[in-house]
Amino acid sequence: LVVISIITLLMGIALPALKMACKSARTTQCASNLKNIGTIWAIYCDQNPNTMPKAVSLPSPIHATPPDEISIIDALRPYMNSQTTAIYECPDDELGYYVNRHSSYEYLPGLAITFDPDNIPKLVALSRRSPQSLPVLTDAAKFHPAPNNVDPRQTVYHDTHV
């Protein structure tokens, strides 16, 4: 009986720690995915200086992407070694963004777009902004818990840091 009590006590201590370790591993995998996408992004930028891909922010599960627009996945696909889109799935995406939209991440081109007098969007030269302050992709939702109500979204920036 004492042995069973000790085993139960140890399991009670170990299970929450194991649960936290699994959550931490999923968060780390998500950050790793964003880092890999950031590397692909850097290759795109090397071959297309000072521009961002013209792509939709987050593919819609309901509406078809307009024929003149593509998803960020398709825009970066030519720069990937593998054609798999698994890096676009955050393991903590329990809301179904990846299943429904093929990406757990949202593309943020809006911070590098201005409008000319005719209200036509134009890409701002990326060299005008400091690369470490220009976000490229972020979690599509608040997948990761954060203390003190801080926005828990992970983001990859133009200089590829997460």
Coordinates of C-alpha atoms in Angstrom, one line a residue:
L1 CA 0.0 0.0 0.0
V2 CA 2.9 2.4 0.8
V3 CA 4.6 1.6 -2.5
I4 CA 1.3 2.3 -4.4
S5 CA 1.0 5.6 -2.5
I6 CA 4.6 6.6 -3.4
I7 CA 4.1 5.7 -7.1
T8 CA 0.8 7.7 -7.2
L9 CA 2.6 10.7 -5.6
L10 CA 5.5 10.5 -8.0
M11 CA 3.1 10.3 -11.0
G12 CA 1.2 13.3 -9.6
I13 CA 4.4 15.2 -9.6
A14 CA 5.7 13.9 -12.9
L15 CA 2.6 14.2 -15.2
P16 CA 2.2 18.0 -15.0
A17 CA 5.9 18.4 -15.7
L18 CA 5.7 16.0 -18.6
K19 CA 2.6 18.0 -20.0
M20 CA 4.6 21.2 -19.7
A21 CA 7.6 19.7 -21.5
C22 CA 5.3 18.5 -24.4
K23 CA 3.8 22.0 -24.7
S24 CA 7.3 23.5 -24.7
A25 CA 8.4 21.1 -27.4
R26 CA 5.4 22.1 -29.6
T27 CA 6.1 25.8 -29.1
T28 CA 9.8 25.1 -30.0
Q29 CA 8.7 23.2 -33.2
C30 CA 6.5 26.1 -34.2
A31 CA 9.4 28.5 -33.8
S32 CA 11.6 26.2 -35.8
N33 CA 9.0 26.1 -38.6
L34 CA 8.9 29.9 -38.6
K35 CA 12.7 30.0 -38.7
N36 CA 12.8 27.6 -41.7
I37 CA 10.2 29.8 -43.5
G38 CA 12.3 32.8 -42.7
T39 CA 15.3 31.1 -44.4
I40 CA 13.2 30.4 -47.4
W41 CA 12.1 34.1 -47.2
A42 CA 15.7 35.2 -47.2
I43 CA 16.4 33.1 -50.4
Y44 CA 13.4 34.8 -52.0
C45 CA 14.6 38.2 -51.0
D46 CA 18.1 37.5 -52.4
Q47 CA 16.7 36.6 -55.7
N48 CA 14.0 39.4 -55.7
P49 CA 15.8 42.4 -54.1
N50 CA 13.7 44.8 -52.1
T51 CA 10.3 43.2 -52.8
M52 CA 7.9 41.1 -51.0
P53 CA 5.8 38.5 -52.7
K54 CA 2.3 39.6 -53.8
A55 CA 0.3 37.0 -52.0
V56 CA -2.8 36.8 -49.8
S57 CA -2.3 37.2 -46.1
L58 CA -4.1 34.0 -45.1
P59 CA -5.8 31.8 -47.7
S60 CA -9.6 31.6 -47.2
P61 CA -11.2 28.3 -46.6
I62 CA -14.5 29.6 -47.9
H63 CA -13.6 31.8 -50.9
A64 CA -11.3 30.7 -53.7
T65 CA -8.1 32.8 -54.0
P66 CA -8.6 35.3 -56.8
P67 CA -6.8 34.1 -60.0
D68 CA -4.4 37.1 -59.9
E69 CA -3.3 36.3 -56.3
I70 CA -1.5 33.4 -54.8
S71 CA -0.9 32.2 -51.3
I72 CA 2.5 32.8 -49.6
I73 CA 3.0 29.1 -49.7
D74 CA 2.8 29.1 -53.5
A75 CA 4.9 32.2 -53.7
L76 CA 7.8 30.7 -51.7
R77 CA 7.4 27.1 -53.1
P78 CA 10.0 27.6 -55.9
Y79 CA 12.6 28.4 -53.2
M80 CA 12.0 25.3 -51.0
N81 CA 14.1 22.1 -51.2
S82 CA 11.0 20.0 -50.6
Q83 CA 7.6 20.5 -51.9
T84 CA 6.0 19.5 -48.6
T85 CA 4.0 22.2 -46.8
A86 CA 4.5 20.6 -43.3
I87 CA 6.6 23.6 -42.1
Y88 CA 3.5 25.7 -42.5
E89 CA 1.8 23.8 -39.7
C90 CA 2.2 24.8 -36.1
P91 CA 1.8 21.8 -33.8
D92 CA -0.2 24.0 -31.4
D93 CA -2.7 24.9 -34.1
E94 CA -5.8 23.4 -32.5
L95 CA -8.1 25.9 -34.3
G96 CA -7.7 24.2 -37.6
Y97 CA -5.9 26.9 -39.6
Y98 CA -3.6 24.4 -41.2
V99 CA -6.4 21.9 -42.0
N100 CA -8.6 24.6 -43.5
R101 CA -6.2 27.1 -44.9
H102 CA -3.0 25.0 -45.4
S103 CA -1.1 27.4 -43.1
S104 CA -1.0 28.1 -39.4
Y105 CA 0.8 31.3 -40.2
E106 CA -0.4 34.7 -41.5
Y107 CA 1.6 36.6 -44.0
L108 CA 2.0 40.3 -43.1
P109 CA 2.8 42.2 -46.3
G110 CA 0.7 45.3 -45.2
L111 CA 3.6 46.8 -43.3
A112 CA 5.6 47.1 -46.6
I113 CA 2.9 48.4 -48.8
T114 CA 2.0 52.0 -49.6
F115 CA -0.7 53.4 -51.9
D116 CA 0.0 55.7 -54.8
P117 CA -2.4 58.6 -55.6
D118 CA -4.7 56.3 -57.6
N119 CA -5.0 54.0 -54.5
I120 CA -3.0 51.2 -56.2
P121 CA -0.8 49.2 -53.7
K122 CA 2.9 49.5 -54.2
L123 CA 5.6 47.6 -52.4
V124 CA 7.9 49.8 -50.3
A125 CA 11.6 49.1 -50.9
L126 CA 12.5 46.8 -48.0
S127 CA 15.8 48.6 -47.6
R128 CA 13.9 51.6 -46.1
R129 CA 12.9 49.6 -43.0
S130 CA 15.3 48.0 -40.6
P131 CA 15.0 44.2 -41.3
Q132 CA 14.8 43.3 -37.6
S133 CA 11.6 45.3 -37.2
L134 CA 9.7 44.1 -40.3
P135 CA 7.5 41.1 -39.5
V136 CA 6.9 38.6 -42.3
L137 CA 4.7 35.8 -40.9
T138 CA 3.1 35.3 -37.5
D139 CA 0.9 32.7 -35.9
A140 CA -2.6 33.0 -37.3
A141 CA -4.0 32.9 -33.8
K142 CA -2.9 32.9 -30.2
F143 CA -1.7 29.3 -30.1
H144 CA 0.9 29.6 -27.3
P145 CA 0.1 30.6 -23.7
A146 CA 1.8 33.7 -22.4
P147 CA 2.0 35.2 -19.0
N148 CA 0.5 38.6 -18.1
N149 CA -1.8 38.7 -21.2
V150 CA 1.1 39.4 -23.5
D151 CA 0.3 38.5 -27.1
P152 CA 1.7 35.0 -27.4
R153 CA 2.1 34.9 -31.2
Q154 CA 5.4 33.9 -32.6
T155 CA 6.7 35.9 -35.5
V156 CA 9.5 35.6 -38.0
Y157 CA 11.0 38.9 -39.1
H158 CA 12.7 40.0 -42.4
D159 CA 16.1 39.3 -41.0
T160 CA 14.9 35.7 -40.2
H161 CA 14.9 35.9 -36.4
V162 CA 11.9 34.6 -34.6

